[in-house]
Amino acid sequence: MKQQILFWVHISFSLLLSSSVFGQVGINTKSPASTLDVMSTNVTSNIDGIQAPRLTLSQLTNKGDVLYGADQVGTIVYITDASTGNKTGQRANITLPGYYFFNGSVWIKLGVHDYKTVLGRVKNSFQTSDHDGWYLLDGRAITAFPANVQTAAKSLGFATALPDSRDRVLKSKTGAETLGSIGGSNVKTITRENLPNISLSSTINTTTSSNGAHTHTFSATSSDNGGHTHTLSATSASVGHQHSLSLTSTNTAHTHTFSATSTNNGAHVHGYNQPTRANTTKDSGGYSSDFNMKSGQVTRTTATAGAHTHTFSGTSASGGAAHTHTVSGTVANGGAAHTHTFSGTSASGGAAHTHTFSGTSASDGAAHTHAVAGTVAVPIKGNSLALDNKSAYYVVNTFVYLGV
């Protein structure tokens, strides 16, 4: 015991002497290389080493969050037990026994870096549930956790619930983003610029209009079960036929060839000139056919007892100025084929019947196009699979460290 007392007296005296002479303290050395230089005694029976103050987390908690401040930066302690006490404030990182130093705000664990002891760290794992202070990021409300874990979560900005990272890729935040916010989507909207340059075929059902010549061939049978009407509007094709007309033509001098029959429906007379005879002879009780004509003629008239007709043929000449002719009658069609447009309603008042029609309607114009207006769905012959915009992936769980 006396030897130990003398040793500590010697050490204390040496510390005071070294401090006053050199401004550095050496233990087991006369030439300290730093402010405090502790050398091994190299005696096998001596226990070499330096021990920092030892206390439990509960004891450190009792010291509060004010006692250690800026003047205590670099202070080292050894936590012997971290199972009790308060892991908040300056002590948020004290999760396991070990050496800790004070950085002016919180206690930081010394030694080899321990990944799991840093509050707020995120990791991927094949673990399926919470473990050793790591909590699965699945959107749970923080009220489901112990009080110290709730405090740690709130200190990271998770006021009501943990983020839900399931089926999501983690990214670094931008300046405007909030930690723990969720964005992005697996839904992709494809525009024309996203599509390849291919042609798609489909069925269209719409109405076309035409402004030029074309031909439509049709053949069908319509049926009905009773009296009805048909409303129609169409164009008919023409072969030789007649047209009724009434018009007036204008022309210059010309002639007209005509052949016709006039009809008279009442009594009338005809005038003619009869030659006179000079003398006659009578043979065998009658007049001779021989006679002499006098120089003059006698005008006579004939009478008709009823309606009759006269046929005449000739040419009338026009030698004067332009004049007009009014015509009313029927003319025959002797020219090229043409069409007639008609519109009307045909009535049927009998029993059920059918209408069979077949033909081609023609239009005498140049080639043309048909404009189509409407909405049409164009299938691309896929397999009805949803478009997945995600890259190839490997499934793991994501956890955040909130302490134990």
CSV table of C-alpha atoms in Angstrom, one decimal:
chain,number,residue,atom,x,y,z
A,1,MET,CA,0.0,0.0,0.0
A,2,LYS,CA,2.9,2.4,0.9
A,3,GLN,CA,4.5,1.7,-2.5
A,4,GLN,CA,1.3,2.6,-4.3
A,5,ILE,CA,0.9,5.9,-2.4
A,6,LEU,CA,4.5,6.8,-3.1
A,7,PHE,CA,3.9,6.0,-6.8
A,8,TRP,CA,0.9,8.3,-7.1
A,9,VAL,CA,2.7,11.0,-5.3
A,10,HIS,CA,5.6,10.7,-7.7
A,11,ILE,CA,3.2,10.8,-10.7
A,12,SER,CA,1.4,13.8,-9.4
A,13,PHE,CA,4.7,15.6,-8.8
A,14,SER,CA,5.9,14.7,-12.2
A,15,LEU,CA,2.7,16.0,-13.8
A,16,LEU,CA,3.1,19.3,-12.0
A,17,LEU,CA,6.8,19.6,-12.9
A,18,SER,CA,6.3,18.6,-16.5
A,19,SER,CA,3.3,21.0,-16.9
A,20,SER,CA,5.2,23.9,-15.4
A,21,VAL,CA,8.5,23.3,-17.3
A,22,PHE,CA,7.4,22.0,-20.7
A,23,GLY,CA,3.6,22.7,-20.9
A,24,GLN,CA,3.2,19.0,-21.7
A,25,VAL,CA,2.5,16.1,-19.4
A,26,GLY,CA,4.3,12.7,-19.7
A,27,ILE,CA,3.4,9.6,-17.8
A,28,ASN,CA,6.2,7.0,-17.7
A,29,THR,CA,8.3,9.3,-19.9
A,30,LYS,CA,10.5,12.3,-19.4
A,31,SER,CA,10.0,13.6,-22.9
A,32,PRO,CA,6.2,13.8,-23.6
A,33,ALA,CA,5.4,14.1,-27.3
A,34,SER,CA,2.0,15.7,-26.8
A,35,THR,CA,-0.1,17.5,-24.3
A,36,LEU,CA,-0.6,14.2,-22.5
A,37,ASP,CA,1.8,11.3,-23.4
A,38,VAL,CA,1.2,8.1,-21.5
A,39,MET,CA,3.8,5.4,-22.1
A,40,SER,CA,3.5,1.7,-21.3
A,41,THR,CA,5.6,0.5,-18.3
A,42,ASN,CA,6.5,-2.7,-20.2
A,43,VAL,CA,6.1,-4.5,-16.9
A,44,THR,CA,4.1,-7.7,-17.4
A,45,SER,CA,2.4,-7.4,-14.0
A,46,ASN,CA,1.2,-3.8,-14.7
A,47,ILE,CA,-2.2,-3.2,-16.4
A,48,ASP,CA,-1.6,-0.5,-19.0
A,49,GLY,CA,-4.4,1.7,-20.5
A,50,ILE,CA,-6.5,4.8,-19.9
A,51,GLN,CA,-10.1,4.6,-18.8
A,52,ALA,CA,-12.7,7.4,-19.4
A,53,PRO,CA,-15.4,8.2,-16.9
A,54,ARG,CA,-17.9,5.3,-16.9
A,55,LEU,CA,-21.6,5.8,-16.5
A,56,THR,CA,-24.9,4.4,-17.7
A,57,LEU,CA,-27.2,6.1,-20.1
A,58,SER,CA,-29.7,6.6,-17.3
A,59,GLN,CA,-27.0,8.4,-15.3
A,60,LEU,CA,-26.1,10.6,-18.3
A,61,THR,CA,-29.8,11.3,-18.8
A,62,ASN,CA,-30.1,12.6,-15.3
A,63,LYS,CA,-27.5,15.3,-16.2
A,64,GLY,CA,-30.0,16.8,-18.7
A,65,ASP,CA,-29.3,18.6,-22.0
A,66,VAL,CA,-27.8,21.9,-20.6
A,67,LEU,CA,-24.8,20.7,-18.5
A,68,TYR,CA,-22.7,19.8,-21.6
A,69,GLY,CA,-22.2,22.7,-24.0
A,70,ALA,CA,-19.6,24.4,-26.2
A,71,ASP,CA,-16.9,24.2,-23.5
A,72,GLN,CA,-17.3,20.4,-23.3
A,73,VAL,CA,-16.6,19.7,-27.0
A,74,GLY,CA,-14.4,16.6,-27.2
A,75,THR,CA,-15.4,15.2,-23.8
A,76,ILE,CA,-15.2,11.4,-23.8
A,77,VAL,CA,-17.3,9.1,-21.7
A,78,TYR,CA,-17.9,5.4,-21.6
A,79,ILE,CA,-21.5,4.2,-21.5
A,80,THR,CA,-21.7,0.9,-19.7
A,81,ASP,CA,-25.4,0.3,-20.1
A,82,ALA,CA,-27.8,1.8,-22.8
A,83,SER,CA,-30.9,-0.2,-22.0
A,84,THR,CA,-32.4,2.5,-19.7
A,85,GLY,CA,-32.5,6.2,-19.8
A,86,ASN,CA,-33.7,8.6,-22.4
A,87,LYS,CA,-32.4,8.4,-26.1
A,88,THR,CA,-33.5,11.9,-27.0
A,89,GLY,CA,-31.8,15.2,-27.5
A,90,GLN,CA,-28.1,15.0,-27.0
A,91,ARG,CA,-28.3,11.3,-26.3
A,92,ALA,CA,-30.3,10.3,-29.5
A,93,ASN,CA,-27.3,8.4,-30.9
A,94,ILE,CA,-26.5,6.4,-27.7
A,95,THR,CA,-27.9,3.0,-28.5
A,96,LEU,CA,-25.3,0.6,-27.4
A,97,PRO,CA,-22.6,0.5,-24.7
A,98,GLY,CA,-19.2,2.1,-25.8
A,99,TYR,CA,-17.1,5.2,-25.9
A,100,TYR,CA,-18.9,8.4,-26.9
A,101,PHE,CA,-17.6,11.9,-27.5
A,102,PHE,CA,-19.5,15.2,-27.3
A,103,ASN,CA,-19.4,17.3,-30.5
A,104,GLY,CA,-21.1,20.3,-28.9
A,105,SER,CA,-24.6,19.2,-29.8
A,106,VAL,CA,-24.9,15.4,-29.5
A,107,TRP,CA,-22.9,12.4,-28.3
A,108,ILE,CA,-21.2,10.5,-31.1
A,109,LYS,CA,-20.0,6.9,-30.8
A,110,LEU,CA,-16.3,6.4,-31.0
A,111,GLY,CA,-14.4,3.5,-32.6
A,112,VAL,CA,-15.1,1.6,-35.8
A,113,HIS,CA,-18.2,3.1,-37.5
A,114,ASP,CA,-21.3,1.2,-36.6
A,115,TYR,CA,-23.7,1.5,-39.5
A,116,LYS,CA,-26.8,0.7,-37.4
A,117,THR,CA,-26.2,3.3,-34.7
A,118,VAL,CA,-26.8,6.4,-36.8
A,119,LEU,CA,-30.3,7.8,-36.4
A,120,GLY,CA,-32.1,8.2,-39.7
A,121,ARG,CA,-29.9,5.8,-41.7
A,122,VAL,CA,-31.7,3.8,-44.4
A,123,LYS,CA,-30.8,0.3,-45.5
A,124,ASN,CA,-32.1,-2.5,-47.8
A,125,SER,CA,-32.5,-5.9,-46.3
A,126,PHE,CA,-34.1,-9.3,-46.7
A,127,GLN,CA,-35.5,-8.9,-43.2
A,128,THR,CA,-39.3,-8.9,-43.2
A,129,SER,CA,-40.1,-7.0,-40.0
A,130,ASP,CA,-38.7,-4.4,-37.5
A,131,HIS,CA,-35.4,-5.5,-35.8
A,132,ASP,CA,-32.7,-4.0,-33.6
A,133,GLY,CA,-33.9,-0.5,-33.9
A,134,TRP,CA,-34.6,-0.7,-37.7
A,135,TYR,CA,-38.2,-0.1,-38.7
A,136,LEU,CA,-39.8,-1.1,-42.0
A,137,LEU,CA,-40.8,1.8,-44.2
A,138,ASP,CA,-44.4,0.8,-44.8
A,139,GLY,CA,-46.4,3.9,-44.0
A,140,ARG,CA,-47.3,3.0,-40.4
A,141,ALA,CA,-48.5,5.7,-38.0
A,142,ILE,CA,-45.7,6.6,-35.6
A,143,THR,CA,-48.2,6.2,-32.7
A,144,ALA,CA,-47.8,2.5,-33.1
A,145,PHE,CA,-44.1,2.7,-31.8
A,146,PRO,CA,-42.6,3.2,-28.3
A,147,ALA,CA,-42.2,6.7,-27.0
A,148,ASN,CA,-38.5,7.0,-27.8
A,149,VAL,CA,-39.0,5.8,-31.3
A,150,GLN,CA,-41.8,8.3,-31.8
A,151,THR,CA,-39.5,11.1,-30.7
A,152,ALA,CA,-36.7,9.9,-33.0
A,153,ALA,CA,-39.2,9.7,-36.0
A,154,LYS,CA,-40.4,13.2,-35.3
A,155,SER,CA,-36.9,14.5,-35.1
A,156,LEU,CA,-36.4,13.2,-38.7
A,157,GLY,CA,-39.5,15.1,-39.8
A,158,PHE,CA,-42.0,12.2,-39.7
A,159,ALA,CA,-44.7,13.9,-37.7
A,160,THR,CA,-47.6,11.4,-38.2
A,161,ALA,CA,-46.4,8.4,-40.2
A,162,LEU,CA,-43.3,6.7,-41.7
A,163,PRO,CA,-42.9,7.0,-45.4
A,164,ASP,CA,-44.2,4.1,-47.5
A,165,SER,CA,-41.3,3.0,-49.7
A,166,ARG,CA,-42.9,-0.2,-50.9
A,167,ASP,CA,-42.7,-0.7,-54.7
A,168,ARG,CA,-40.7,2.5,-55.0
A,169,VAL,CA,-37.1,3.5,-55.9
A,170,LEU,CA,-35.2,5.8,-53.5
A,171,LYS,CA,-33.8,9.0,-54.8
A,172,SER,CA,-31.8,12.0,-53.5
A,173,LYS,CA,-33.8,15.1,-52.7
A,174,THR,CA,-33.7,18.3,-54.6
A,175,GLY,CA,-33.7,21.7,-52.8
A,176,ALA,CA,-37.4,22.1,-53.1
A,177,GLU,CA,-38.4,18.6,-52.0
A,178,THR,CA,-39.3,17.4,-48.6
A,179,LEU,CA,-37.6,14.4,-47.1
A,180,GLY,CA,-39.9,11.4,-47.1
A,181,SER,CA,-42.2,12.8,-49.9
A,182,ILE,CA,-43.5,10.5,-52.6
A,183,GLY,CA,-43.6,11.2,-56.3
A,184,GLY,CA,-43.4,9.6,-59.7
A,185,SER,CA,-45.8,7.1,-61.4
A,186,ASN,CA,-45.6,3.7,-63.2
A,187,VAL,CA,-48.2,5.0,-65.7
A,188,LYS,CA,-46.9,6.1,-69.0
A,189,THR,CA,-48.9,8.2,-71.5
A,190,ILE,CA,-47.8,7.5,-75.0
A,191,THR,CA,-47.9,10.4,-77.6
A,192,ARG,CA,-47.5,10.1,-81.3
A,193,GLU,CA,-43.8,10.9,-80.9
A,194,ASN,CA,-43.4,7.8,-78.7
A,195,LEU,CA,-44.8,5.4,-81.4
A,196,PRO,CA,-42.8,3.6,-84.1
A,197,ASN,CA,-43.5,4.5,-87.8
A,198,ILE,CA,-45.8,1.7,-88.6
A,199,SER,CA,-49.2,1.3,-90.4
A,200,LEU,CA,-52.2,0.0,-88.5
A,201,SER,CA,-55.2,-1.6,-90.2
A,202,SER,CA,-58.7,-1.7,-88.8
A,203,THR,CA,-62.4,-1.7,-89.7
A,204,ILE,CA,-64.2,1.7,-90.2
A,205,ASN,CA,-67.9,2.3,-90.4
A,206,THR,CA,-68.7,5.9,-91.4
A,207,THR,CA,-70.2,8.0,-94.3
A,208,THR,CA,-68.3,9.2,-97.3
A,209,SER,CA,-69.2,12.0,-99.7
A,210,SER,CA,-68.2,12.5,-103.4
A,211,ASN,CA,-67.8,15.5,-105.6
A,212,GLY,CA,-66.9,13.8,-108.9
A,213,ALA,CA,-67.7,10.9,-111.3
A,214,HIS,CA,-67.9,7.4,-109.9
A,215,THR,CA,-70.0,4.2,-110.1
A,216,HIS,CA,-71.8,2.2,-107.4
A,217,THR,CA,-72.9,-1.3,-108.1
A,218,PHE,CA,-75.7,-2.6,-105.9
A,219,SER,CA,-77.9,-5.7,-105.6
A,220,ALA,CA,-80.3,-6.5,-102.8
A,221,THR,CA,-83.9,-7.5,-101.9
A,222,SER,CA,-86.0,-5.6,-99.4
A,223,SER,CA,-89.0,-7.2,-97.7
A,224,ASP,CA,-92.0,-6.0,-95.8
A,225,ASN,CA,-95.1,-7.4,-94.1
A,226,GLY,CA,-97.8,-4.9,-95.0
A,227,GLY,CA,-98.9,-1.7,-96.7
A,228,HIS,CA,-96.2,1.0,-96.6
A,229,THR,CA,-94.6,3.8,-98.5
A,230,HIS,CA,-91.1,4.1,-100.0
A,231,THR,CA,-89.3,7.4,-100.0
A,232,LEU,CA,-86.7,7.6,-102.7
A,233,SER,CA,-84.2,10.1,-104.1
A,234,ALA,CA,-81.8,8.8,-106.8
A,235,THR,CA,-80.4,9.0,-110.3
A,236,SER,CA,-81.7,6.8,-113.1
A,237,ALA,CA,-79.7,5.6,-116.0
A,238,SER,CA,-81.1,6.4,-119.5
A,239,VAL,CA,-81.6,4.4,-122.7
A,240,GLY,CA,-83.5,5.8,-125.7
A,241,HIS,CA,-86.8,7.5,-124.5
A,242,GLN,CA,-88.9,10.7,-125.0
A,243,HIS,CA,-89.1,14.0,-123.2
A,244,SER,CA,-92.1,16.3,-123.0
A,245,LEU,CA,-91.2,19.9,-123.7
A,246,SER,CA,-92.5,23.4,-124.1
A,247,LEU,CA,-90.2,26.1,-125.2
A,248,THR,CA,-89.4,28.9,-127.6
A,249,SER,CA,-86.4,29.0,-129.9
A,250,THR,CA,-84.8,32.0,-131.6
A,251,ASN,CA,-82.9,31.9,-134.9
A,252,THR,CA,-82.0,33.8,-138.1
A,253,ALA,CA,-83.3,33.1,-141.6
A,254,HIS,CA,-83.8,29.4,-142.3
A,255,THR,CA,-86.1,26.7,-143.7
A,256,HIS,CA,-88.3,24.0,-142.0
A,257,THR,CA,-89.0,20.6,-143.5
A,258,PHE,CA,-92.3,19.2,-142.2
A,259,SER,CA,-94.5,16.2,-142.7
A,260,ALA,CA,-97.8,16.0,-140.8
A,261,THR,CA,-101.5,15.5,-140.8
A,262,SER,CA,-104.0,18.1,-139.9
A,263,THR,CA,-107.3,17.3,-138.4
A,264,ASN,CA,-110.6,19.1,-138.9
A,265,ASN,CA,-113.6,18.3,-136.7
A,266,GLY,CA,-116.3,20.4,-138.4
A,267,ALA,CA,-118.0,21.1,-141.8
A,268,HIS,CA,-116.1,23.2,-144.3
A,269,VAL,CA,-115.7,23.8,-148.1
A,270,HIS,CA,-112.9,23.6,-150.6
A,271,GLY,CA,-112.7,25.9,-153.6
A,272,TYR,CA,-111.4,24.9,-157.1
A,273,ASN,CA,-111.4,26.1,-160.8
A,274,GLN,CA,-113.5,24.3,-163.4
A,275,PRO,CA,-112.8,24.7,-167.2
A,276,THR,CA,-115.8,25.5,-169.5
A,277,ARG,CA,-116.7,23.4,-172.7
A,278,ALA,CA,-117.3,24.9,-176.1
A,279,ASN,CA,-119.5,22.2,-177.6
A,280,THR,CA,-120.4,18.6,-177.0
A,281,THR,CA,-121.8,15.7,-179.2
A,282,LYS,CA,-124.2,13.2,-178.2
A,283,ASP,CA,-123.7,9.6,-179.4
A,284,SER,CA,-125.9,6.7,-178.6
A,285,GLY,CA,-127.9,8.5,-176.1
A,286,GLY,CA,-124.9,10.1,-174.2
A,287,TYR,CA,-122.4,12.8,-174.4
A,288,SER,CA,-119.2,12.3,-176.3
A,289,SER,CA,-116.0,12.6,-174.3
A,290,ASP,CA,-114.6,14.9,-176.9
A,291,PHE,CA,-115.2,18.5,-176.2
A,292,ASN,CA,-113.5,21.8,-176.7
A,293,MET,CA,-112.4,23.9,-173.8
A,294,LYS,CA,-113.2,27.6,-173.8
A,295,SER,CA,-110.7,30.1,-172.9
A,296,GLY,CA,-112.1,30.9,-169.4
A,297,GLN,CA,-112.6,28.9,-166.2
A,298,VAL,CA,-115.4,28.7,-163.7
A,299,THR,CA,-114.8,28.8,-160.0
A,300,ARG,CA,-116.6,26.1,-158.0
A,301,THR,CA,-116.7,24.9,-154.4
A,302,THR,CA,-117.2,21.5,-152.8
A,303,ALA,CA,-118.9,20.7,-149.5
A,304,THR,CA,-117.9,18.3,-146.7
A,305,ALA,CA,-120.4,16.6,-144.5
A,306,GLY,CA,-118.1,15.9,-141.4
A,307,ALA,CA,-114.6,15.8,-139.8
A,308,HIS,CA,-111.8,14.6,-141.9
A,309,THR,CA,-108.0,14.9,-142.2
A,310,HIS,CA,-105.5,16.2,-144.7
A,311,THR,CA,-101.9,14.9,-145.1
A,312,PHE,CA,-99.4,17.3,-146.4
A,313,SER,CA,-95.6,17.5,-146.9
A,314,GLY,CA,-93.4,20.4,-147.9
A,315,THR,CA,-90.8,22.9,-147.0
A,316,SER,CA,-91.4,26.4,-145.7
A,317,ALA,CA,-88.8,29.0,-146.4
A,318,SER,CA,-87.7,31.9,-144.2
A,319,GLY,CA,-86.0,34.7,-145.9
A,320,GLY,CA,-86.4,37.4,-143.5
A,321,ALA,CA,-85.0,38.5,-140.2
A,322,ALA,CA,-84.6,36.4,-137.1
A,323,HIS,CA,-87.8,35.0,-135.6
A,324,THR,CA,-89.0,32.6,-133.0
A,325,HIS,CA,-90.9,29.3,-133.0
A,326,THR,CA,-93.0,28.1,-130.1
A,327,VAL,CA,-93.0,24.3,-129.8
A,328,SER,CA,-95.1,22.1,-127.5
A,329,GLY,CA,-94.9,18.3,-127.8
A,330,THR,CA,-92.8,15.3,-127.2
A,331,VAL,CA,-89.2,14.8,-128.5
A,332,ALA,CA,-87.3,11.6,-128.8
A,333,ASN,CA,-83.9,11.0,-127.2
A,334,GLY,CA,-81.4,10.2,-129.8
A,335,GLY,CA,-78.2,11.3,-128.2
A,336,ALA,CA,-75.7,9.8,-125.7
A,337,ALA,CA,-76.8,8.1,-122.5
A,338,HIS,CA,-77.6,10.5,-119.7
A,339,THR,CA,-79.3,10.5,-116.3
A,340,HIS,CA,-82.4,11.9,-114.6
A,341,THR,CA,-82.6,12.8,-110.9
A,342,PHE,CA,-85.9,12.2,-109.3
A,343,SER,CA,-87.3,12.4,-105.8
A,344,GLY,CA,-90.6,11.2,-104.5
A,345,THR,CA,-92.6,8.6,-102.6
A,346,SER,CA,-94.1,5.4,-104.0
A,347,ALA,CA,-97.1,4.0,-102.1
A,348,SER,CA,-97.9,0.3,-101.5
A,349,GLY,CA,-101.3,-0.6,-100.2
A,350,GLY,CA,-101.3,-4.3,-100.5
A,351,ALA,CA,-100.0,-7.4,-98.7
A,352,ALA,CA,-96.4,-8.1,-97.8
A,353,HIS,CA,-94.0,-8.0,-100.7
A,354,THR,CA,-90.4,-7.6,-101.7
A,355,HIS,CA,-88.4,-5.3,-104.0
A,356,THR,CA,-85.4,-6.7,-105.8
A,357,PHE,CA,-83.0,-4.3,-107.4
A,358,SER,CA,-79.7,-4.6,-109.0
A,359,GLY,CA,-77.7,-2.2,-111.1
A,360,THR,CA,-75.0,0.4,-111.4
A,361,SER,CA,-75.4,4.2,-111.1
A,362,ALA,CA,-73.0,6.2,-113.1
A,363,SER,CA,-71.6,9.8,-112.8
A,364,ASP,CA,-70.1,11.6,-115.8
A,365,GLY,CA,-67.2,13.3,-114.1
A,366,ALA,CA,-63.4,13.0,-113.5
A,367,ALA,CA,-61.8,10.8,-110.9
A,368,HIS,CA,-62.2,12.0,-107.4
A,369,THR,CA,-61.7,11.2,-103.7
A,370,HIS,CA,-64.1,10.6,-100.8
A,371,ALA,CA,-63.6,12.5,-97.6
A,372,VAL,CA,-64.3,10.5,-94.4
A,373,ALA,CA,-65.2,12.1,-91.1
A,374,GLY,CA,-65.7,10.1,-88.0
A,375,THR,CA,-64.1,8.3,-85.0
A,376,VAL,CA,-62.5,4.9,-85.5
A,377,ALA,CA,-60.7,2.6,-83.0
A,378,VAL,CA,-57.4,1.2,-84.4
A,379,PRO,CA,-56.3,-1.9,-82.4
A,380,ILE,CA,-52.6,-2.7,-82.6
A,381,LYS,CA,-53.2,-6.5,-82.2
A,382,GLY,CA,-51.5,-6.7,-78.8
A,383,ASN,CA,-52.2,-9.2,-76.0
A,384,SER,CA,-54.1,-6.8,-73.8
A,385,LEU,CA,-51.1,-6.5,-71.5
A,386,ALA,CA,-50.7,-3.3,-69.3
A,387,LEU,CA,-47.7,-1.2,-70.1
A,388,ASP,CA,-45.2,-1.5,-67.2
A,389,ASN,CA,-42.8,1.5,-67.1
A,390,LYS,CA,-40.5,0.0,-64.4
A,391,SER,CA,-37.0,-1.2,-65.1
A,392,ALA,CA,-35.9,-4.7,-64.2
A,393,TYR,CA,-35.7,-5.0,-60.4
A,394,TYR,CA,-34.7,-7.1,-57.5
A,395,VAL,CA,-37.1,-7.1,-54.5
A,396,VAL,CA,-35.9,-6.2,-51.0
A,397,ASN,CA,-37.3,-4.3,-48.0
A,398,THR,CA,-36.3,-0.8,-46.9
A,399,PHE,CA,-35.7,0.1,-43.2
A,400,VAL,CA,-34.9,3.3,-41.3
A,401,TYR,CA,-32.9,3.3,-38.0
A,402,LEU,CA,-34.9,4.9,-35.2
A,403,GLY,CA,-33.0,3.4,-32.2
A,404,VAL,CA,-34.0,0.7,-29.7
